[in-house]
XYZ file of C-alpha atoms in Angstrom:
524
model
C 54.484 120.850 91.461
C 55.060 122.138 94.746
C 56.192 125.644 94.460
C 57.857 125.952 97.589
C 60.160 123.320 96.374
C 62.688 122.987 94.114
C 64.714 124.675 91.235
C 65.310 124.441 87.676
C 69.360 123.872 87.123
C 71.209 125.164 84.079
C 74.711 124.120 84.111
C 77.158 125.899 81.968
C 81.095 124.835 80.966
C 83.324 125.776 78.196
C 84.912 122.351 77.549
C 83.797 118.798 77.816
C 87.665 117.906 78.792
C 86.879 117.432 82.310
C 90.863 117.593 84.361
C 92.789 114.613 82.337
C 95.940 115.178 84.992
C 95.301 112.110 86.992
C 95.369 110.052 83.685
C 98.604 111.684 82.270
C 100.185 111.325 85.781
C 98.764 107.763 85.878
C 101.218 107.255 82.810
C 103.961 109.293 83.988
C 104.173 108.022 87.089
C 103.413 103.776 86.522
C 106.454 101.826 88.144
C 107.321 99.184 85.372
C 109.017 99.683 82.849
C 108.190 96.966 80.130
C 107.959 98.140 76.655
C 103.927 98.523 76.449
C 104.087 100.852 79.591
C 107.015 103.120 78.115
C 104.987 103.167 74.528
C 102.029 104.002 76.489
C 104.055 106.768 78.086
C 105.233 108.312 75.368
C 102.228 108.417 73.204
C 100.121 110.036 76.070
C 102.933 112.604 76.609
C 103.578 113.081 72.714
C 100.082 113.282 72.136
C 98.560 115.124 74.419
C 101.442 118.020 74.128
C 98.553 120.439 72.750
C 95.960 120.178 75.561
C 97.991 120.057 78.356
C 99.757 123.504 77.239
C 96.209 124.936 76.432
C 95.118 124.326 79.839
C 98.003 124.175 81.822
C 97.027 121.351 83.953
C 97.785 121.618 87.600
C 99.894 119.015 89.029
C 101.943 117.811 86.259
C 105.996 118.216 85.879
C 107.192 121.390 83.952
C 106.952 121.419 80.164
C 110.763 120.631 79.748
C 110.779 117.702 82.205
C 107.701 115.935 80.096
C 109.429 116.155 76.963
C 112.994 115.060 78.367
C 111.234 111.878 79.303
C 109.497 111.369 75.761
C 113.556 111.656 74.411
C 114.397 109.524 76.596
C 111.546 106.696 76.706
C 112.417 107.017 72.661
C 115.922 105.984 73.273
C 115.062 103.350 75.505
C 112.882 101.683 73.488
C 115.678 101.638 70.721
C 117.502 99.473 72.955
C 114.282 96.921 73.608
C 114.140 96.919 69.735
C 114.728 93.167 68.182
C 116.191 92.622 64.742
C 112.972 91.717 63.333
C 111.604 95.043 63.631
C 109.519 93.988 66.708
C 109.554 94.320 70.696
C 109.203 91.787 73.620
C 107.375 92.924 76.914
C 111.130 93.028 78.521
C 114.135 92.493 76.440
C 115.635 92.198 73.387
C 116.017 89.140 71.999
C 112.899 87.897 73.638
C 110.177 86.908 71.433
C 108.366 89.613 69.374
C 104.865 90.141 70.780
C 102.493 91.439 67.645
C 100.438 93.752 69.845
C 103.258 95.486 71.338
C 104.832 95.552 68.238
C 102.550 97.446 66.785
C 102.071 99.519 69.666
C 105.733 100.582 69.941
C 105.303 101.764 66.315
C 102.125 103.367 66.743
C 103.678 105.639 70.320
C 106.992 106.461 67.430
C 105.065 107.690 65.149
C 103.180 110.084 67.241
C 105.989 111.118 68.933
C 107.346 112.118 65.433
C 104.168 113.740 64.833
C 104.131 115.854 67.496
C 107.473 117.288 66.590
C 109.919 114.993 69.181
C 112.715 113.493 67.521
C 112.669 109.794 66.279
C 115.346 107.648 64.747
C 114.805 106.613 61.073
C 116.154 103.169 61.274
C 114.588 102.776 64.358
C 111.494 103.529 62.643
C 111.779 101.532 58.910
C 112.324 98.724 61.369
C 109.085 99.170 62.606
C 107.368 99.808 58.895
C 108.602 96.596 57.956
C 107.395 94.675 60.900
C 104.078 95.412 60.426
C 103.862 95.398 56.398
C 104.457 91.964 56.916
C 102.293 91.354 60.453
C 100.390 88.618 58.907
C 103.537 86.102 58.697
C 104.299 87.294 62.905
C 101.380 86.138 64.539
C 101.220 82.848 65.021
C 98.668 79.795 63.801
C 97.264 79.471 67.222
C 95.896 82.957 68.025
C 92.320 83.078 67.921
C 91.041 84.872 64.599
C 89.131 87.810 66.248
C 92.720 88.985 67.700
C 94.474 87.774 64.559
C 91.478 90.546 63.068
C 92.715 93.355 65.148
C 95.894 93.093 64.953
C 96.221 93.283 61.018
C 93.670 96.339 61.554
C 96.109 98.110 63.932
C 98.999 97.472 61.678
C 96.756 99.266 58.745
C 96.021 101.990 60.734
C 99.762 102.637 62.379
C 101.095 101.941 58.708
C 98.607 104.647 57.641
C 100.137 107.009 60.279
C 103.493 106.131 58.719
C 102.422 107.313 55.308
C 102.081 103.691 54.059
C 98.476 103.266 52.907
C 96.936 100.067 52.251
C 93.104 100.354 51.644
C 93.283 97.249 49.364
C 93.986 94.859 52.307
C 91.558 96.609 54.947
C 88.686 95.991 52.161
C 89.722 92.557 51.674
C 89.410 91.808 55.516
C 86.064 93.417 55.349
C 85.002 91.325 52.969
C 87.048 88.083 54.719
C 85.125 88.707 57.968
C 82.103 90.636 57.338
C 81.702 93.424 59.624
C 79.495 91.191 62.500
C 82.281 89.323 62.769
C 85.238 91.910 63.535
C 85.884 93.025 66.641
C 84.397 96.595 67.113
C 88.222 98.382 67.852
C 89.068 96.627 64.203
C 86.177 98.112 62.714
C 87.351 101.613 64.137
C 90.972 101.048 62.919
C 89.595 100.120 59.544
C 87.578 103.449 59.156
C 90.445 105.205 59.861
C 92.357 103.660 57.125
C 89.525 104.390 54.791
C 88.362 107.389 55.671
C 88.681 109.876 52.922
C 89.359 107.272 50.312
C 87.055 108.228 47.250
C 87.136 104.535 46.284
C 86.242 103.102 49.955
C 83.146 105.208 50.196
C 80.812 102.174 50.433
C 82.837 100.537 53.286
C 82.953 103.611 55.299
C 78.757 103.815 54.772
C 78.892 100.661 55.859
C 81.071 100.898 59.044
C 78.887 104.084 59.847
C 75.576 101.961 59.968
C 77.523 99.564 61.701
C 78.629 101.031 64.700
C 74.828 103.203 64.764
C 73.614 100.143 65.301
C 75.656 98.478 67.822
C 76.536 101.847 69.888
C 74.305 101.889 73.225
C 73.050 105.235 74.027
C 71.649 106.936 77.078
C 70.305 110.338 77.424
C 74.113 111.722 78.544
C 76.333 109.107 77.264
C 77.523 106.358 74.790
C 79.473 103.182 74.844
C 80.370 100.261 72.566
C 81.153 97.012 74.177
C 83.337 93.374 72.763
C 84.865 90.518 74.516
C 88.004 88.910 73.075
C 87.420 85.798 75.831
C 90.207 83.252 76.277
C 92.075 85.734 73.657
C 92.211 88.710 75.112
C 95.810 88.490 77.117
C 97.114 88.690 73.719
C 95.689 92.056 73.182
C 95.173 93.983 75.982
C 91.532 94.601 75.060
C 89.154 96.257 77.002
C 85.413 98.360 76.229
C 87.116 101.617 77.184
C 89.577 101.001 74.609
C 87.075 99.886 72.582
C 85.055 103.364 73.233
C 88.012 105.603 72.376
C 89.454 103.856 69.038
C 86.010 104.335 67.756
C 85.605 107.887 69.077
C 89.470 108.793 67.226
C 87.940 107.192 64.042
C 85.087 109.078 64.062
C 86.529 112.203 64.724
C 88.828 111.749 61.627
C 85.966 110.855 59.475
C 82.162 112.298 60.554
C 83.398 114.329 63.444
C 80.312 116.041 64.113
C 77.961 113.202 64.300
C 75.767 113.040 67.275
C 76.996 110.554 69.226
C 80.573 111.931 69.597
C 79.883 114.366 72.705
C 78.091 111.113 74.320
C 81.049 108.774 73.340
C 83.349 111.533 75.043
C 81.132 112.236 78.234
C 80.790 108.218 78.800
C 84.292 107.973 78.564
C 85.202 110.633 81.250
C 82.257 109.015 83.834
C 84.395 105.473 83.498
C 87.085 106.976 85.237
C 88.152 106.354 89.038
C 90.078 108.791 90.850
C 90.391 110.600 87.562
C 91.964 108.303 85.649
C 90.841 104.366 83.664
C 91.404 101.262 84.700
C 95.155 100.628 82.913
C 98.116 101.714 81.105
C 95.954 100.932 77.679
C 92.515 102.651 78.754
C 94.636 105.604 79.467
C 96.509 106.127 76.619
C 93.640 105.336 73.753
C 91.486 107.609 75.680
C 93.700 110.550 76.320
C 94.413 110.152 72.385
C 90.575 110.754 71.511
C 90.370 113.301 74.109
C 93.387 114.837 71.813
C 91.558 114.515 68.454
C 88.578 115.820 70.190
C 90.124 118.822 71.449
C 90.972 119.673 67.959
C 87.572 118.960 66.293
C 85.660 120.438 69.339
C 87.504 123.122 70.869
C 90.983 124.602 69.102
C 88.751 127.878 69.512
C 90.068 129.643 72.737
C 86.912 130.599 74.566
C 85.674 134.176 75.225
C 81.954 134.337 75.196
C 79.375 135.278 77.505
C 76.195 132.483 77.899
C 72.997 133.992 79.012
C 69.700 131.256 79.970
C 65.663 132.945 80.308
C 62.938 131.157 80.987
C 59.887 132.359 78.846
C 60.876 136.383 79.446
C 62.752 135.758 82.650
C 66.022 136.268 82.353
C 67.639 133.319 84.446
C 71.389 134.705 84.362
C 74.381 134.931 82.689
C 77.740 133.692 82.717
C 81.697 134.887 81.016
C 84.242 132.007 80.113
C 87.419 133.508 79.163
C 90.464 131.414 78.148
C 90.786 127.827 79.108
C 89.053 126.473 82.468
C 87.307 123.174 83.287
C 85.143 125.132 85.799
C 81.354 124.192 85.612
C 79.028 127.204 86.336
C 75.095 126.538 87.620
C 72.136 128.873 86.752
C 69.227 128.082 89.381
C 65.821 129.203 88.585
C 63.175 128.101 91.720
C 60.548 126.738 91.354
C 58.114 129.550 92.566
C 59.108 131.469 89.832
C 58.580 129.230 86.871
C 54.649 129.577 85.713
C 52.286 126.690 85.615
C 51.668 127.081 81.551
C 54.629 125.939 79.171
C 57.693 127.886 78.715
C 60.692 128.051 76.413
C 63.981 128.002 77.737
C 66.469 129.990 75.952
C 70.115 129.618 76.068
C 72.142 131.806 73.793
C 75.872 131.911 73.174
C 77.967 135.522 72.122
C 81.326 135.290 71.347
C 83.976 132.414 70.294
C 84.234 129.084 71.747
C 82.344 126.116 72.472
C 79.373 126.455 74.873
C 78.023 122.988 76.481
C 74.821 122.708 79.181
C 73.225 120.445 80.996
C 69.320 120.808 81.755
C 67.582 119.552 85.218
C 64.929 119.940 87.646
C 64.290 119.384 91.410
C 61.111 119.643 92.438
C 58.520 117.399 94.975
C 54.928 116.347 93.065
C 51.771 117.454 94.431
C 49.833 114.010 93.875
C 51.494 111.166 95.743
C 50.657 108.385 93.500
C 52.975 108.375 91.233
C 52.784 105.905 88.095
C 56.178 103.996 86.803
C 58.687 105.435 84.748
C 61.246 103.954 82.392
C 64.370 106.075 81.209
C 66.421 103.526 80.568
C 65.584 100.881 84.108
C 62.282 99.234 84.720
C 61.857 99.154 88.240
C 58.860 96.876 90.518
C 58.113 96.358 93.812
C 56.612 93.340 95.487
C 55.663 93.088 99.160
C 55.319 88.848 100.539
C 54.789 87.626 103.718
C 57.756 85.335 105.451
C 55.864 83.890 108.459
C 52.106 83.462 107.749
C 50.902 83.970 104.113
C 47.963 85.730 105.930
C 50.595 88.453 106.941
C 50.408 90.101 103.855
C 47.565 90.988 101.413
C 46.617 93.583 98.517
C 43.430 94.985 98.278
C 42.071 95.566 94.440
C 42.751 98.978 95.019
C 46.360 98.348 95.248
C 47.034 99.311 98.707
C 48.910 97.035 100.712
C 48.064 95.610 104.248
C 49.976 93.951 106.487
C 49.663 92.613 110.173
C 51.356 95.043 112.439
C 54.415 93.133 114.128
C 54.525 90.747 111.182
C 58.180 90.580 109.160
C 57.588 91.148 105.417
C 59.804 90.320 102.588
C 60.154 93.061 100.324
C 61.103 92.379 96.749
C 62.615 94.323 93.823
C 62.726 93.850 90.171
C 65.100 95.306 87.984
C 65.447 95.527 84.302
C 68.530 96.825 82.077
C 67.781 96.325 78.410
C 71.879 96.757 78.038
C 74.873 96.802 80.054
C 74.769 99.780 82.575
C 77.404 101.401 85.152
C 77.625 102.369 88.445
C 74.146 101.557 89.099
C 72.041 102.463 92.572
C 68.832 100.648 93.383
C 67.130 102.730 96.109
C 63.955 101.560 97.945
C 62.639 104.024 100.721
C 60.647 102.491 103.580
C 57.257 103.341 104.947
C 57.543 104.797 108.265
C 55.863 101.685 109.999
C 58.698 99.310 108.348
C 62.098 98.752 109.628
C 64.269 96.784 108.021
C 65.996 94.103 109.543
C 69.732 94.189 109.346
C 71.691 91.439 110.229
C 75.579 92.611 111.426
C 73.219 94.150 114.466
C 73.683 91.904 117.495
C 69.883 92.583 118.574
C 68.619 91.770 115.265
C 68.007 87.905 115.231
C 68.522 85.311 112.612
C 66.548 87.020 109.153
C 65.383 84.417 106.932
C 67.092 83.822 103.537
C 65.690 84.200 100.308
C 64.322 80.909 98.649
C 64.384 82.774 95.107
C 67.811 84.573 95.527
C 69.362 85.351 92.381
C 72.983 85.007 91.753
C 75.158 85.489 88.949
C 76.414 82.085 88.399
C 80.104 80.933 86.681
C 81.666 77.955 86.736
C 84.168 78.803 89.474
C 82.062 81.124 91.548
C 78.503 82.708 92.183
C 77.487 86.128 93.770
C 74.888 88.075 93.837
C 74.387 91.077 90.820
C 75.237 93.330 93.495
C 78.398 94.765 95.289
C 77.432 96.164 98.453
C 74.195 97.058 100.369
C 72.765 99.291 103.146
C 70.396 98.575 105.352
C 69.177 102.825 106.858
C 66.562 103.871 109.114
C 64.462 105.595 105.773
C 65.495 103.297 102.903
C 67.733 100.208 101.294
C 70.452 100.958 98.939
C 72.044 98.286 96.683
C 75.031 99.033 94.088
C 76.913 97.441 91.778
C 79.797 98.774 89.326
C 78.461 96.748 86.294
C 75.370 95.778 85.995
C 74.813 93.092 82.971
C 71.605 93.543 80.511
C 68.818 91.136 81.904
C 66.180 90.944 84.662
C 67.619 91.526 88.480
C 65.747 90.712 91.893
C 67.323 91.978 95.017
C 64.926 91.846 98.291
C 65.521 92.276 101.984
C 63.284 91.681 105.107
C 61.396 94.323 107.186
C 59.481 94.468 110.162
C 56.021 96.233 110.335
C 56.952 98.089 113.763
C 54.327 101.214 113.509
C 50.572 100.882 112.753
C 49.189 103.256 110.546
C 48.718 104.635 106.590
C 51.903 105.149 104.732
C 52.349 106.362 101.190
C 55.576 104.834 99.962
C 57.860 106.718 97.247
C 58.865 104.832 94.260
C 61.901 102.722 94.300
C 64.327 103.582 92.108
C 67.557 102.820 89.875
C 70.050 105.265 88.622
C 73.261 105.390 87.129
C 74.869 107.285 89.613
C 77.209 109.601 87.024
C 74.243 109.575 84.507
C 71.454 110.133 86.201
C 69.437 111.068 83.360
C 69.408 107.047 83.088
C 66.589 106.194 85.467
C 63.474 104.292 86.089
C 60.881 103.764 89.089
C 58.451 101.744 90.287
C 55.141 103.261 91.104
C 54.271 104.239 94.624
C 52.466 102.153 96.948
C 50.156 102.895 99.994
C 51.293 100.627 102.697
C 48.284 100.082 105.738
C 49.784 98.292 108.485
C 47.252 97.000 111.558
């Protein structure tokens, strides 16, 4: 490594509960009023009455307004309330919807939970509604959503003090696990969970969802698509991320992948809050449970970081704070042999860090590397196949004036986010960039690739940019599967260029990366 470059970076925080006022106020503030909005409301209000007094989140209405609102979104659902027990999206008398039956029950019964006063009747209504949720949905839903809705029922029912393992092991063993949608299987272990006789089921669900969680080296997801049923449902893999994360927390809340189910959740948002009324709520309730498995300890400790016998620095957290706090170590200080870093914790509370390094190699050719992308790079002529050609030693030539094609292959082995492919140029390339007037026509690509549907095609990406020093393609969702994206350059400057790896990122989880290795580019 180059030790005039570079730094090793310890970052330090008390809490993994990154601000959650955008999502509350996301709630709070969403303009309809149809009975699966005020639910959502009031459970996110109701349930999240613990955190947002232990951090006193900036931005929100006072205390007393908040829970004047949950009184009265309680009293105006008793009015949306049909005589079956059940609720409509708008009025009374309206057809009973299942899901936002049981959704309706499920915001009540927090609310009551959490202290805030809810009418019996209002709620017995409710209870019987969904003891009998089988006989309200009707013939022609499809079965995965028929599934999860009986599943919700258990688990609200559960809530309500009406526990009914028999009937959650019988759909288990209707269905099979494979078959049930993944929020159903995290509704069903929290109906089991801590039932001495349902101890084989919850094993079961456990090995499940191991195997069908996809990990990277910061953060995890799970991921299921209801199709042509989903309207009925409301489904979504956000949702799907924080039912499971609330089940595990009631049942193995220290397992591994609970911090990376929590920190995958917080990267999905935009502008600090997910996507809809239903991301927000599900998630701000497994931020809740989290809270109280993670960090009911008030922190007061001091962390401290060396490296080897240098000591890097320390830091205080004292009472509640999102703040995130860096240690830098440069690189001319950290020794050529192996070292141990050392981070301690003294006092109460809940430390967590995040390890990285900056730093510039000192051999330019660089091999591949996969961490979680495999990344290629092609260069092809477009004019004259004599244009281009690639010595055995690997190093590219190319006729000086000549426009080249350069092409990039990526792979995702499964479903990634907010992903950047990045391809710096040699020096004696510039790429060729359409919009500009003095550009010219630039050929297209015979072997574009385009994600294809029925009713549309487009290509994996969302937006590109053509700069002086590199190309930059993005995309908000990239799908698992092999992805080509290419763009034309000119060779403009002879000479011998080494060229950096290209590479792909998820932008909030960087530690999921992968290059290509670099190339020598002769141009004459």
């Amino acid at each position: 490594m180059v030790k005039e470059f570079g730094q090793l970076e310890v970052t330090l925080s008390s809490t993994q509960l990154q601000a959650l006022t955008d999502a509350v106020l996301y709630l709070v503030a969403y303009p309809y009023e149809c009975s699966e909005q005020v639910a959502s409301r009031l459970m996110a209000v109701a349930g999240l009455r613990d955190v947002l007094a232990a951090f006193s989140a900036p931005g929100l209405p006072p205390v007393k307004e908040l829970e004047a609102r949950v009184g009265a979104d309680v009293k105006l659902l008793a009015t949306l309330q049909n005589y079956d027990g059940g609720f409509a999206f708008w009025r009374k008398g309206d057809d009973s919807w299942p899901y936002l039956s049981i959704h309706v029950a499920h915001a009540l019964v927090r609310a009551k939970a959490k202290g805030f006063a809810v009418p019996a009747d209002m709620l017995e209504r409710s209870q019987r509604y969904l003891s009998d949720i089988e006989s309200h949905i009707s013939y022609w839903y499809p079965l995965s959503v028929k599934r999860s809705l009986i599943a919700y029922a258990l688990s609200v029912r559960k809530r309500m003090g009406d526990v009914d393992t028999a009937r959650a092991k019988k759909l288990i063993a209707e269905a099979t696990l494979d078959k049930l949608p993944l929020e159903a299987v995290g509704w069903l272990l929290y109906v089991l969970s801590g039932d001495a006789s349902s101890r084989a089921e919850v094993a079961a669900i456990h090995r499940f969802l191991d195997n069908r969680v996809t990990e990277t080296a910061g953060a995890a997801h799970y991921a299921y698509d209801y199709k042509d049923g989903n309207y009925l449902i409301l489904g979504s893999d956000r949702r799907t991320d924080a039912i499971v994360l609330e089940a595990l927390l009631v049942d193995a809340p220290m397992k591994d992948v609970v911090p990376k189910i929590v920190a995958g959740l917080l990267a999905h948002r935009t502008r600090g809050h997910w996507l809809n009324t239903q991301e927000n709520v599900f998630a701000l309730l497994a931020m809740d449970a989290y809270f109280h498995a993670y960090e009911k300890t008030t922190p007061n400790f001091v962390a401290r970081a060396w490296l080897g016998e240098l000591f890097a620095g320390e830091q205080k957290f004292v009472g509640r704070s999102i703040d995130r706090h860096e240690v830098r170590v440069p690189m001319a200080q950290i020794s050529d042999t192996k070292q141990d870093l050392t981070i301690q914790k003294q006092g109460a509370g809940r430390l967590y860090y995040r390890i990285g390094m900056t730093y510039a190699p000192e051999n330019l050719e660089l091999g591949p590397a996969d961490q979680g992308f495999v990344v290629e790079r092609e260069y092809e002529a477009v004019d004259n196949p004599g244009d281009v050609t690639r010595e055995k030693s690997g190093t590219w030539t190319i006729r000086s004036g000549a426009r080249v094609r350069v092409r990039l292959t990526m792979v995702a082995t499964s479903r990634r986010y907010h992903v950047a492919l990045v391809d710096p140029l040699p020096a004696g390339l510039e790429a060729q960039n359409s919009v500009l007037a003095t550009t010219g026509p630039v050929p297209s690509d015979p072997k574009e690739q385009k994600d294809a549907y029925w009713w549309w095609t487009r290509a994996w990406y969302e937006h590109e940019n053509l700069r002086d020093e590199r190309v930059e393609a993005f995309t908000t969702l990239l799908w698992e599967g092999v992805h080509t994206y290419s763009y034309v350059a000119r060779a403009t400057t002879p000479g011998q260029f080494v060229v950096p790896p290209a590479k792909a990122e998820e932008m909030y989880a960087p530690e999921t990366f992968g290059r290509s290795a670099s190339d020598r580019v002769v141009i004459k």
